[in-house]
Amino acid sequence: FMGMSTQSQLYAYAQSWAFCHFLLQRYPTGFLAYLDRLAAEPPQEGEDTVSWLAEAVGKDQRVLEQEFLASMDQFPPEDSLRIKQMKELIDLIAELRALAHQLWG
């Protein structure tokens, strides 16, 4: 995820993890075959391997994406901005307390 902001990297990593989890749950044999192919036949620089994945799991790319998005509907929506800000504030207070404890005991 080079060139992305830290927050964007975290979202990209989470989405990647979720997609791999989906594939292992729904299409374990095909997904493992895709990974085996990647290990045996590294793609050329800039080559898109999505077609390899679609072929390995036996699904069209669009259908696979729709199934993944539908599977994500089972999870609660992202926290609101206000809740995120409150969590950040709580984390900051905890960090300040830990720092104060280090400095002054």
PDB file of N, CA and C in Angstrom:
ATOM      1  N   PHE A   1       0.816  -1.187   0.000  1.00  0.00           N
ATOM      2  CA  PHE A   1       0.000   0.000   0.000  1.00  0.00           C
ATOM      3  C   PHE A   1       0.867   1.261   0.000  1.00  0.00           C
ATOM      4  N   MET A   2       1.939   1.203  -0.733  1.00  0.00           N
ATOM      5  CA  MET A   2       2.860   2.341  -0.785  1.00  0.00           C
ATOM      6  C   MET A   2       2.160   3.568  -1.371  1.00  0.00           C
ATOM      7  N   GLY A   3       2.511   4.735  -0.805  1.00  0.00           N
ATOM      8  CA  GLY A   3       1.962   5.979  -1.321  1.00  0.00           C
ATOM      9  C   GLY A   3       0.619   6.354  -0.731  1.00  0.00           C
ATOM     10  N   MET A   4       0.083   5.508   0.150  1.00  0.00           N
ATOM     11  CA  MET A   4      -1.219   5.790   0.758  1.00  0.00           C
ATOM     12  C   MET A   4      -0.996   6.362   2.157  1.00  0.00           C
ATOM     13  N   SER A   5      -1.950   7.161   2.611  1.00  0.00           N
ATOM     14  CA  SER A   5      -1.880   7.666   3.980  1.00  0.00           C
ATOM     15  C   SER A   5      -2.043   6.484   4.941  1.00  0.00           C
ATOM     16  N   THR A   6      -1.646   6.689   6.175  1.00  0.00           N
ATOM     17  CA  THR A   6      -1.743   5.618   7.167  1.00  0.00           C
ATOM     18  C   THR A   6      -3.174   5.124   7.308  1.00  0.00           C
ATOM     19  N   GLN A   7      -4.117   6.047   7.403  1.00  0.00           N
ATOM     20  CA  GLN A   7      -5.518   5.643   7.554  1.00  0.00           C
ATOM     21  C   GLN A   7      -5.994   4.854   6.333  1.00  0.00           C
ATOM     22  N   SER A   8      -5.599   5.303   5.149  1.00  0.00           N
ATOM     23  CA  SER A   8      -5.974   4.584   3.926  1.00  0.00           C
ATOM     24  C   SER A   8      -5.341   3.200   3.898  1.00  0.00           C
ATOM     25  N   GLN A   9      -4.116   3.087   4.382  1.00  0.00           N
ATOM     26  CA  GLN A   9      -3.462   1.784   4.455  1.00  0.00           C
ATOM     27  C   GLN A   9      -4.225   0.846   5.376  1.00  0.00           C
ATOM     28  N   LEU A  10      -4.674   1.378   6.505  1.00  0.00           N
ATOM     29  CA  LEU A  10      -5.435   0.545   7.441  1.00  0.00           C
ATOM     30  C   LEU A  10      -6.731   0.050   6.820  1.00  0.00           C
ATOM     31  N   TYR A  11      -7.429   0.925   6.103  1.00  0.00           N
ATOM     32  CA  TYR A  11      -8.664   0.517   5.428  1.00  0.00           C
ATOM     33  C   TYR A  11      -8.365  -0.516   4.338  1.00  0.00           C
ATOM     34  N   ALA A  12      -7.307  -0.299   3.572  1.00  0.00           N
ATOM     35  CA  ALA A  12      -6.956  -1.229   2.495  1.00  0.00           C
ATOM     36  C   ALA A  12      -6.584  -2.594   3.075  1.00  0.00           C
ATOM     37  N   TYR A  13      -5.826  -2.593   4.166  1.00  0.00           N
ATOM     38  CA  TYR A  13      -5.451  -3.848   4.802  1.00  0.00           C
ATOM     39  C   TYR A  13      -6.698  -4.581   5.311  1.00  0.00           C
ATOM     40  N   ALA A  14      -7.586  -3.839   5.959  1.00  0.00           N
ATOM     41  CA  ALA A  14      -8.812  -4.457   6.479  1.00  0.00           C
ATOM     42  C   ALA A  14      -9.654  -5.043   5.355  1.00  0.00           C
ATOM     43  N   GLN A  15      -9.774  -4.302   4.264  1.00  0.00           N
ATOM     44  CA  GLN A  15     -10.564  -4.795   3.136  1.00  0.00           C
ATOM     45  C   GLN A  15      -9.897  -6.025   2.515  1.00  0.00           C
ATOM     46  N   SER A  16      -8.576  -6.009   2.413  1.00  0.00           N
ATOM     47  CA  SER A  16      -7.853  -7.164   1.872  1.00  0.00           C
ATOM     48  C   SER A  16      -8.060  -8.393   2.748  1.00  0.00           C
ATOM     49  N   TRP A  17      -7.951  -8.184   4.065  1.00  0.00           N
ATOM     50  CA  TRP A  17      -8.166  -9.289   4.987  1.00  0.00           C
ATOM     51  C   TRP A  17      -9.583  -9.840   4.835  1.00  0.00           C
ATOM     52  N   ALA A  18     -10.557  -8.947   4.782  1.00  0.00           N
ATOM     53  CA  ALA A  18     -11.951  -9.372   4.678  1.00  0.00           C
ATOM     54  C   ALA A  18     -12.190 -10.158   3.387  1.00  0.00           C
ATOM     55  N   PHE A  19     -11.584  -9.715   2.293  1.00  0.00           N
ATOM     56  CA  PHE A  19     -11.775 -10.410   1.018  1.00  0.00           C
ATOM     57  C   PHE A  19     -11.130 -11.791   1.060  1.00  0.00           C
ATOM     58  N   CYS A  20      -9.927 -11.882   1.626  1.00  0.00           N
ATOM     59  CA  CYS A  20      -9.270 -13.191   1.747  1.00  0.00           C
ATOM     60  C   CYS A  20     -10.093 -14.122   2.640  1.00  0.00           C
ATOM     61  N   HIS A  21     -10.611 -13.599   3.724  1.00  0.00           N
ATOM     62  CA  HIS A  21     -11.455 -14.393   4.622  1.00  0.00           C
ATOM     63  C   HIS A  21     -12.692 -14.894   3.880  1.00  0.00           C
ATOM     64  N   PHE A  22     -13.326 -14.002   3.130  1.00  0.00           N
ATOM     65  CA  PHE A  22     -14.495 -14.385   2.324  1.00  0.00           C
ATOM     66  C   PHE A  22     -14.138 -15.514   1.360  1.00  0.00           C
ATOM     67  N   LEU A  23     -13.026 -15.352   0.656  1.00  0.00           N
ATOM     68  CA  LEU A  23     -12.624 -16.363  -0.332  1.00  0.00           C
ATOM     69  C   LEU A  23     -12.325 -17.705   0.333  1.00  0.00           C
ATOM     70  N   LEU A  24     -11.656 -17.673   1.483  1.00  0.00           N
ATOM     71  CA  LEU A  24     -11.358 -18.931   2.175  1.00  0.00           C
ATOM     72  C   LEU A  24     -12.613 -19.605   2.709  1.00  0.00           C
ATOM     73  N   GLN A  25     -13.594 -18.815   3.104  1.00  0.00           N
ATOM     74  CA  GLN A  25     -14.842 -19.388   3.591  1.00  0.00           C
ATOM     75  C   GLN A  25     -15.712 -19.919   2.452  1.00  0.00           C
ATOM     76  N   ARG A  26     -15.793 -19.169   1.374  1.00  0.00           N
ATOM     77  CA  ARG A  26     -16.721 -19.489   0.288  1.00  0.00           C
ATOM     78  C   ARG A  26     -16.096 -20.372  -0.797  1.00  0.00           C
ATOM     79  N   TYR A  27     -14.836 -20.119  -1.130  1.00  0.00           N
ATOM     80  CA  TYR A  27     -14.175 -20.820  -2.243  1.00  0.00           C
ATOM     81  C   TYR A  27     -12.772 -21.273  -1.845  1.00  0.00           C
ATOM     82  N   PRO A  28     -12.650 -22.117  -0.823  1.00  0.00           N
ATOM     83  CA  PRO A  28     -11.307 -22.457  -0.339  1.00  0.00           C
ATOM     84  C   PRO A  28     -10.424 -23.147  -1.380  1.00  0.00           C
ATOM     85  N   THR A  29     -10.979 -24.081  -2.125  1.00  0.00           N
ATOM     86  CA  THR A  29     -10.168 -24.810  -3.104  1.00  0.00           C
ATOM     87  C   THR A  29      -9.692 -23.887  -4.218  1.00  0.00           C
ATOM     88  N   GLY A  30     -10.592 -23.088  -4.752  1.00  0.00           N
ATOM     89  CA  GLY A  30     -10.229 -22.167  -5.822  1.00  0.00           C
ATOM     90  C   GLY A  30      -9.260 -21.090  -5.361  1.00  0.00           C
ATOM     91  N   PHE A  31      -9.477 -20.551  -4.169  1.00  0.00           N
ATOM     92  CA  PHE A  31      -8.589 -19.506  -3.658  1.00  0.00           C
ATOM     93  C   PHE A  31      -7.188 -20.061  -3.424  1.00  0.00           C
ATOM     94  N   LEU A  32      -7.099 -21.258  -2.867  1.00  0.00           N
ATOM     95  CA  LEU A  32      -5.781 -21.864  -2.659  1.00  0.00           C
ATOM     96  C   LEU A  32      -5.105 -22.183  -3.989  1.00  0.00           C
ATOM     97  N   ALA A  33      -5.877 -22.571  -4.984  1.00  0.00           N
ATOM     98  CA  ALA A  33      -5.308 -22.810  -6.319  1.00  0.00           C
ATOM     99  C   ALA A  33      -4.758 -21.505  -6.897  1.00  0.00           C
ATOM    100  N   TYR A  34      -5.479 -20.420  -6.686  1.00  0.00           N
ATOM    101  CA  TYR A  34      -5.024 -19.100  -7.129  1.00  0.00           C
ATOM    102  C   TYR A  34      -3.707 -18.726  -6.438  1.00  0.00           C
ATOM    103  N   LEU A  35      -3.635 -18.941  -5.130  1.00  0.00           N
ATOM    104  CA  LEU A  35      -2.401 -18.635  -4.398  1.00  0.00           C
ATOM    105  C   LEU A  35      -1.244 -19.510  -4.875  1.00  0.00           C
ATOM    106  N   ASP A  36      -1.530 -20.781  -5.156  1.00  0.00           N
ATOM    107  CA  ASP A  36      -0.499 -21.676  -5.692  1.00  0.00           C
ATOM    108  C   ASP A  36       0.014 -21.160  -7.032  1.00  0.00           C
ATOM    109  N   ARG A  37      -0.893 -20.690  -7.865  1.00  0.00           N
ATOM    110  CA  ARG A  37      -0.489 -20.157  -9.170  1.00  0.00           C
ATOM    111  C   ARG A  37       0.377 -18.908  -9.000  1.00  0.00           C
ATOM    112  N   LEU A  38       0.000 -18.043  -8.078  1.00  0.00           N
ATOM    113  CA  LEU A  38       0.804 -16.844  -7.816  1.00  0.00           C
ATOM    114  C   LEU A  38       2.212 -17.214  -7.363  1.00  0.00           C
ATOM    115  N   ALA A  39       2.311 -18.268  -6.545  1.00  0.00           N
ATOM    116  CA  ALA A  39       3.619 -18.696  -6.053  1.00  0.00           C
ATOM    117  C   ALA A  39       4.452 -19.330  -7.158  1.00  0.00           C
ATOM    118  N   ALA A  40       3.806 -20.074  -8.035  1.00  0.00           N
ATOM    119  CA  ALA A  40       4.520 -20.786  -9.095  1.00  0.00           C
ATOM    120  C   ALA A  40       4.798 -19.922 -10.314  1.00  0.00           C
ATOM    121  N   GLU A  41       3.944 -18.947 -10.541  1.00  0.00           N
ATOM    122  CA  GLU A  41       4.014 -18.142 -11.767  1.00  0.00           C
ATOM    123  C   GLU A  41       3.822 -16.664 -11.411  1.00  0.00           C
ATOM    124  N   PRO A  42       4.854 -16.042 -10.846  1.00  0.00           N
ATOM    125  CA  PRO A  42       4.694 -14.630 -10.461  1.00  0.00           C
ATOM    126  C   PRO A  42       4.254 -13.786 -11.659  1.00  0.00           C
ATOM    127  N   PRO A  43       3.284 -12.907 -11.446  1.00  0.00           N
ATOM    128  CA  PRO A  43       2.816 -12.070 -12.554  1.00  0.00           C
ATOM    129  C   PRO A  43       3.879 -11.073 -12.991  1.00  0.00           C
ATOM    130  N   GLN A  44       3.767 -10.660 -14.215  1.00  0.00           N
ATOM    131  CA  GLN A  44       4.664  -9.628 -14.728  1.00  0.00           C
ATOM    132  C   GLN A  44       4.340  -8.315 -14.035  1.00  0.00           C
ATOM    133  N   GLU A  45       5.292  -7.417 -13.980  1.00  0.00           N
ATOM    134  CA  GLU A  45       5.061  -6.122 -13.337  1.00  0.00           C
ATOM    135  C   GLU A  45       3.877  -5.421 -13.995  1.00  0.00           C
ATOM    136  N   GLY A  46       2.928  -5.013 -13.179  1.00  0.00           N
ATOM    137  CA  GLY A  46       1.738  -4.325 -13.669  1.00  0.00           C
ATOM    138  C   GLY A  46       0.643  -5.254 -14.166  1.00  0.00           C
ATOM    139  N   GLU A  47       0.891  -6.555 -14.191  1.00  0.00           N
ATOM    140  CA  GLU A  47      -0.109  -7.504 -14.668  1.00  0.00           C
ATOM    141  C   GLU A  47      -1.209  -7.678 -13.619  1.00  0.00           C
ATOM    142  N   ASP A  48      -2.447  -7.641 -14.053  1.00  0.00           N
ATOM    143  CA  ASP A  48      -3.593  -7.813 -13.166  1.00  0.00           C
ATOM    144  C   ASP A  48      -3.927  -9.298 -13.086  1.00  0.00           C
ATOM    145  N   THR A  49      -3.973  -9.825 -11.886  1.00  0.00           N
ATOM    146  CA  THR A  49      -4.235 -11.261 -11.717  1.00  0.00           C
ATOM    147  C   THR A  49      -5.673 -11.561 -11.300  1.00  0.00           C
ATOM    148  N   VAL A  50      -6.536 -10.566 -11.382  1.00  0.00           N
ATOM    149  CA  VAL A  50      -7.932 -10.796 -11.003  1.00  0.00           C
ATOM    150  C   VAL A  50      -8.559 -11.873 -11.888  1.00  0.00           C
ATOM    151  N   SER A  51      -8.183 -11.895 -13.154  1.00  0.00           N
ATOM    152  CA  SER A  51      -8.731 -12.927 -14.041  1.00  0.00           C
ATOM    153  C   SER A  51      -8.287 -14.317 -13.585  1.00  0.00           C
ATOM    154  N   TRP A  52      -7.085 -14.427 -13.026  1.00  0.00           N
ATOM    155  CA  TRP A  52      -6.616 -15.707 -12.496  1.00  0.00           C
ATOM    156  C   TRP A  52      -7.517 -16.147 -11.339  1.00  0.00           C
ATOM    157  N   LEU A  53      -7.850 -15.203 -10.469  1.00  0.00           N
ATOM    158  CA  LEU A  53      -8.713 -15.511  -9.328  1.00  0.00           C
ATOM    159  C   LEU A  53     -10.100 -15.931  -9.799  1.00  0.00           C
ATOM    160  N   ALA A  54     -10.671 -15.158 -10.719  1.00  0.00           N
ATOM    161  CA  ALA A  54     -12.011 -15.475 -11.231  1.00  0.00           C
ATOM    162  C   ALA A  54     -12.029 -16.864 -11.860  1.00  0.00           C
ATOM    163  N   GLU A  55     -10.992 -17.181 -12.602  1.00  0.00           N
ATOM    164  CA  GLU A  55     -10.891 -18.502 -13.229  1.00  0.00           C
ATOM    165  C   GLU A  55     -10.765 -19.598 -12.168  1.00  0.00           C
ATOM    166  N   ALA A  56      -9.971 -19.352 -11.146  1.00  0.00           N
ATOM    167  CA  ALA A  56      -9.727 -20.364 -10.109  1.00  0.00           C
ATOM    168  C   ALA A  56     -10.981 -20.670  -9.295  1.00  0.00           C
ATOM    169  N   VAL A  57     -11.785 -19.651  -9.018  1.00  0.00           N
ATOM    170  CA  VAL A  57     -13.000 -19.890  -8.227  1.00  0.00           C
ATOM    171  C   VAL A  57     -14.216 -20.168  -9.105  1.00  0.00           C
ATOM    172  N   GLY A  58     -14.062 -20.011 -10.409  1.00  0.00           N
ATOM    173  CA  GLY A  58     -15.148 -20.319 -11.332  1.00  0.00           C
ATOM    174  C   GLY A  58     -16.271 -19.302 -11.314  1.00  0.00           C
ATOM    175  N   LYS A  59     -15.924 -18.048 -11.061  1.00  0.00           N
ATOM    176  CA  LYS A  59     -16.934 -16.983 -11.011  1.00  0.00           C
ATOM    177  C   LYS A  59     -16.458 -15.796 -11.829  1.00  0.00           C
ATOM    178  N   ASP A  60     -17.408 -15.080 -12.403  1.00  0.00           N
ATOM    179  CA  ASP A  60     -17.109 -13.831 -13.076  1.00  0.00           C
ATOM    180  C   ASP A  60     -16.679 -12.816 -12.018  1.00  0.00           C
ATOM    181  N   GLN A  61     -15.777 -11.934 -12.382  1.00  0.00           N
ATOM    182  CA  GLN A  61     -15.256 -10.940 -11.442  1.00  0.00           C
ATOM    183  C   GLN A  61     -16.376 -10.105 -10.816  1.00  0.00           C
ATOM    184  N   ARG A  62     -17.323  -9.681 -11.623  1.00  0.00           N
ATOM    185  CA  ARG A  62     -18.429  -8.858 -11.101  1.00  0.00           C
ATOM    186  C   ARG A  62     -19.300  -9.643 -10.119  1.00  0.00           C
ATOM    187  N   VAL A  63     -19.564 -10.894 -10.432  1.00  0.00           N
ATOM    188  CA  VAL A  63     -20.373 -11.741  -9.543  1.00  0.00           C
ATOM    189  C   VAL A  63     -19.631 -11.949  -8.229  1.00  0.00           C
ATOM    190  N   LEU A  64     -18.343 -12.201  -8.315  1.00  0.00           N
ATOM    191  CA  LEU A  64     -17.523 -12.404  -7.129  1.00  0.00           C
ATOM    192  C   LEU A  64     -17.542 -11.150  -6.239  1.00  0.00           C
ATOM    193  N   GLU A  65     -17.415  -9.998  -6.861  1.00  0.00           N
ATOM    194  CA  GLU A  65     -17.450  -8.741  -6.112  1.00  0.00           C
ATOM    195  C   GLU A  65     -18.815  -8.534  -5.453  1.00  0.00           C
ATOM    196  N   GLN A  66     -19.887  -8.835  -6.167  1.00  0.00           N
ATOM    197  CA  GLN A  66     -21.231  -8.684  -5.596  1.00  0.00           C
ATOM    198  C   GLN A  66     -21.425  -9.616  -4.403  1.00  0.00           C
ATOM    199  N   GLU A  67     -20.922 -10.847  -4.521  1.00  0.00           N
ATOM    200  CA  GLU A  67     -21.038 -11.799  -3.419  1.00  0.00           C
ATOM    201  C   GLU A  67     -20.255 -11.310  -2.202  1.00  0.00           C
ATOM    202  N   PHE A  68     -19.073 -10.762  -2.453  1.00  0.00           N
ATOM    203  CA  PHE A  68     -18.255 -10.244  -1.356  1.00  0.00           C
ATOM    204  C   PHE A  68     -18.968  -9.081  -0.667  1.00  0.00           C
ATOM    205  N   LEU A  69     -19.467  -8.131  -1.452  1.00  0.00           N
ATOM    206  CA  LEU A  69     -20.155  -6.979  -0.866  1.00  0.00           C
ATOM    207  C   LEU A  69     -21.383  -7.416  -0.070  1.00  0.00           C
ATOM    208  N   ALA A  70     -22.109  -8.398  -0.589  1.00  0.00           N
ATOM    209  CA  ALA A  70     -23.276  -8.914   0.136  1.00  0.00           C
ATOM    210  C   ALA A  70     -22.849  -9.561   1.448  1.00  0.00           C
ATOM    211  N   SER A  71     -21.717 -10.239   1.438  1.00  0.00           N
ATOM    212  CA  SER A  71     -21.242 -10.874   2.676  1.00  0.00           C
ATOM    213  C   SER A  71     -20.830  -9.830   3.707  1.00  0.00           C
ATOM    214  N   MET A  72     -20.406  -8.657   3.255  1.00  0.00           N
ATOM    215  CA  MET A  72     -20.002  -7.589   4.174  1.00  0.00           C
ATOM    216  C   MET A  72     -21.198  -6.948   4.860  1.00  0.00           C
ATOM    217  N   ASP A  73     -22.398  -7.129   4.305  1.00  0.00           N
ATOM    218  CA  ASP A  73     -23.600  -6.555   4.900  1.00  0.00           C
ATOM    219  C   ASP A  73     -23.914  -7.141   6.275  1.00  0.00           C
ATOM    220  N   GLN A  74     -23.309  -8.285   6.608  1.00  0.00           N
ATOM    221  CA  GLN A  74     -23.566  -8.902   7.908  1.00  0.00           C
ATOM    222  C   GLN A  74     -22.891  -8.153   9.049  1.00  0.00           C
ATOM    223  N   PHE A  75     -21.937  -7.290   8.719  1.00  0.00           N
ATOM    224  CA  PHE A  75     -21.197  -6.559   9.738  1.00  0.00           C
ATOM    225  C   PHE A  75     -21.840  -5.205   9.998  1.00  0.00           C
ATOM    226  N   PRO A  76     -21.713  -4.712  11.223  1.00  0.00           N
ATOM    227  CA  PRO A  76     -22.299  -3.397  11.522  1.00  0.00           C
ATOM    228  C   PRO A  76     -21.588  -2.301  10.739  1.00  0.00           C
ATOM    229  N   PRO A  77     -22.285  -1.188  10.507  1.00  0.00           N
ATOM    230  CA  PRO A  77     -21.663  -0.090   9.771  1.00  0.00           C
ATOM    231  C   PRO A  77     -20.532   0.533  10.587  1.00  0.00           C
ATOM    232  N   GLU A  78     -19.716   1.279   9.903  1.00  0.00           N
ATOM    233  CA  GLU A  78     -18.590   1.954  10.540  1.00  0.00           C
ATOM    234  C   GLU A  78     -19.099   2.957  11.574  1.00  0.00           C
ATOM    235  N   ASP A  79     -18.298   3.172  12.614  1.00  0.00           N
ATOM    236  CA  ASP A  79     -18.662   4.155  13.636  1.00  0.00           C
ATOM    237  C   ASP A  79     -18.825   5.536  13.023  1.00  0.00           C
ATOM    238  N   SER A  80     -19.700   6.327  13.622  1.00  0.00           N
ATOM    239  CA  SER A  80     -19.889   7.704  13.166  1.00  0.00           C
ATOM    240  C   SER A  80     -18.640   8.517  13.505  1.00  0.00           C
ATOM    241  N   LEU A  81     -18.504   9.664  12.865  1.00  0.00           N
ATOM    242  CA  LEU A  81     -17.360  10.536  13.099  1.00  0.00           C
ATOM    243  C   LEU A  81     -17.290  10.939  14.572  1.00  0.00           C
ATOM    244  N   ARG A  82     -18.416  11.224  15.180  1.00  0.00           N
ATOM    245  CA  ARG A  82     -18.430  11.635  16.591  1.00  0.00           C
ATOM    246  C   ARG A  82     -17.899  10.527  17.488  1.00  0.00           C
ATOM    247  N   ILE A  83     -18.312   9.302  17.237  1.00  0.00           N
ATOM    248  CA  ILE A  83     -17.825   8.180  18.046  1.00  0.00           C
ATOM    249  C   ILE A  83     -16.333   7.984  17.826  1.00  0.00           C
ATOM    250  N   LYS A  84     -15.867   8.096  16.583  1.00  0.00           N
ATOM    251  CA  LYS A  84     -14.435   7.979  16.307  1.00  0.00           C
ATOM    252  C   LYS A  84     -13.649   9.042  17.066  1.00  0.00           C
ATOM    253  N   GLN A  85     -14.158  10.265  17.059  1.00  0.00           N
ATOM    254  CA  GLN A  85     -13.466  11.349  17.757  1.00  0.00           C
ATOM    255  C   GLN A  85     -13.426  11.089  19.263  1.00  0.00           C
ATOM    256  N   MET A  86     -14.500  10.576  19.811  1.00  0.00           N
ATOM    257  CA  MET A  86     -14.519  10.259  21.239  1.00  0.00           C
ATOM    258  C   MET A  86     -13.519   9.149  21.568  1.00  0.00           C
ATOM    259  N   LYS A  87     -13.427   8.139  20.719  1.00  0.00           N
ATOM    260  CA  LYS A  87     -12.466   7.060  20.935  1.00  0.00           C
ATOM    261  C   LYS A  87     -11.037   7.603  20.869  1.00  0.00           C
ATOM    262  N   GLU A  88     -10.772   8.500  19.914  1.00  0.00           N
ATOM    263  CA  GLU A  88      -9.446   9.103  19.805  1.00  0.00           C
ATOM    264  C   GLU A  88      -9.129   9.915  21.053  1.00  0.00           C
ATOM    265  N   LEU A  89     -10.107  10.639  21.577  1.00  0.00           N
ATOM    266  CA  LEU A  89      -9.922  11.431  22.785  1.00  0.00           C
ATOM    267  C   LEU A  89      -9.621  10.521  23.975  1.00  0.00           C
ATOM    268  N   ILE A  90     -10.349   9.431  24.103  1.00  0.00           N
ATOM    269  CA  ILE A  90     -10.108   8.480  25.186  1.00  0.00           C
ATOM    270  C   ILE A  90      -8.709   7.878  25.066  1.00  0.00           C
ATOM    271  N   ASP A  91      -8.300   7.521  23.834  1.00  0.00           N
ATOM    272  CA  ASP A  91      -6.951   6.991  23.619  1.00  0.00           C
ATOM    273  C   ASP A  91      -5.889   8.019  23.981  1.00  0.00           C
ATOM    274  N   LEU A  92      -6.110   9.268  23.615  1.00  0.00           N
ATOM    275  CA  LEU A  92      -5.165  10.339  23.919  1.00  0.00           C
ATOM    276  C   LEU A  92      -5.031  10.531  25.430  1.00  0.00           C
ATOM    277  N   ILE A  93      -6.153  10.524  26.135  1.00  0.00           N
ATOM    278  CA  ILE A  93      -6.116  10.657  27.592  1.00  0.00           C
ATOM    279  C   ILE A  93      -5.329   9.504  28.215  1.00  0.00           C
ATOM    280  N   ALA A  94      -5.543   8.298  27.734  1.00  0.00           N
ATOM    281  CA  ALA A  94      -4.815   7.133  28.251  1.00  0.00           C
ATOM    282  C   ALA A  94      -3.323   7.273  27.996  1.00  0.00           C
ATOM    283  N   GLU A  95      -2.954   7.750  26.797  1.00  0.00           N
ATOM    284  CA  GLU A  95      -1.543   7.939  26.472  1.00  0.00           C
ATOM    285  C   GLU A  95      -0.923   9.022  27.346  1.00  0.00           C
ATOM    286  N   LEU A  96      -1.647  10.102  27.588  1.00  0.00           N
ATOM    287  CA  LEU A  96      -1.139  11.170  28.448  1.00  0.00           C
ATOM    288  C   LEU A  96      -0.966  10.689  29.885  1.00  0.00           C
ATOM    289  N   ARG A  97      -1.894   9.890  30.365  1.00  0.00           N
ATOM    290  CA  ARG A  97      -1.762   9.337  31.712  1.00  0.00           C
ATOM    291  C   ARG A  97      -0.544   8.422  31.816  1.00  0.00           C
ATOM    292  N   ALA A  98      -0.341   7.598  30.801  1.00  0.00           N
ATOM    293  CA  ALA A  98       0.820   6.702  30.801  1.00  0.00           C
ATOM    294  C   ALA A  98       2.114   7.509  30.767  1.00  0.00           C
ATOM    295  N   LEU A  99       2.154   8.563  29.973  1.00  0.00           N
ATOM    296  CA  LEU A  99       3.333   9.415  29.894  1.00  0.00           C
ATOM    297  C   LEU A  99       3.581  10.112  31.228  1.00  0.00           C
ATOM    298  N   ALA A 100       2.526  10.629  31.854  1.00  0.00           N
ATOM    299  CA  ALA A 100       2.659  11.292  33.148  1.00  0.00           C
ATOM    300  C   ALA A 100       3.180  10.302  34.191  1.00  0.00           C
ATOM    301  N   HIS A 101       2.691   9.078  34.142  1.00  0.00           N
ATOM    302  CA  HIS A 101       3.164   8.051  35.078  1.00  0.00           C
ATOM    303  C   HIS A 101       4.649   7.764  34.871  1.00  0.00           C
ATOM    304  N   GLN A 102       5.089   7.726  33.595  1.00  0.00           N
ATOM    305  CA  GLN A 102       6.507   7.498  33.296  1.00  0.00           C
ATOM    306  C   GLN A 102       7.373   8.639  33.811  1.00  0.00           C
ATOM    307  N   LEU A 103       6.894   9.855  33.617  1.00  0.00           N
ATOM    308  CA  LEU A 103       7.681  11.033  33.980  1.00  0.00           C
ATOM    309  C   LEU A 103       7.690  11.312  35.477  1.00  0.00           C
ATOM    310  N   TRP A 104       6.543  11.152  36.133  1.00  0.00           N
ATOM    311  CA  TRP A 104       6.428  11.577  37.521  1.00  0.00           C
ATOM    312  C   TRP A 104       6.045  10.462  38.489  1.00  0.00           C
ATOM    313  N   GLY A 105       5.879   9.269  37.939  1.00  0.00           N
ATOM    314  CA  GLY A 105       5.576   8.151  38.820  1.00  0.00           C
ATOM    315  C   GLY A 105       4.209   8.054  39.247  1.00  0.00           C
TER     316      GLY A 105
END
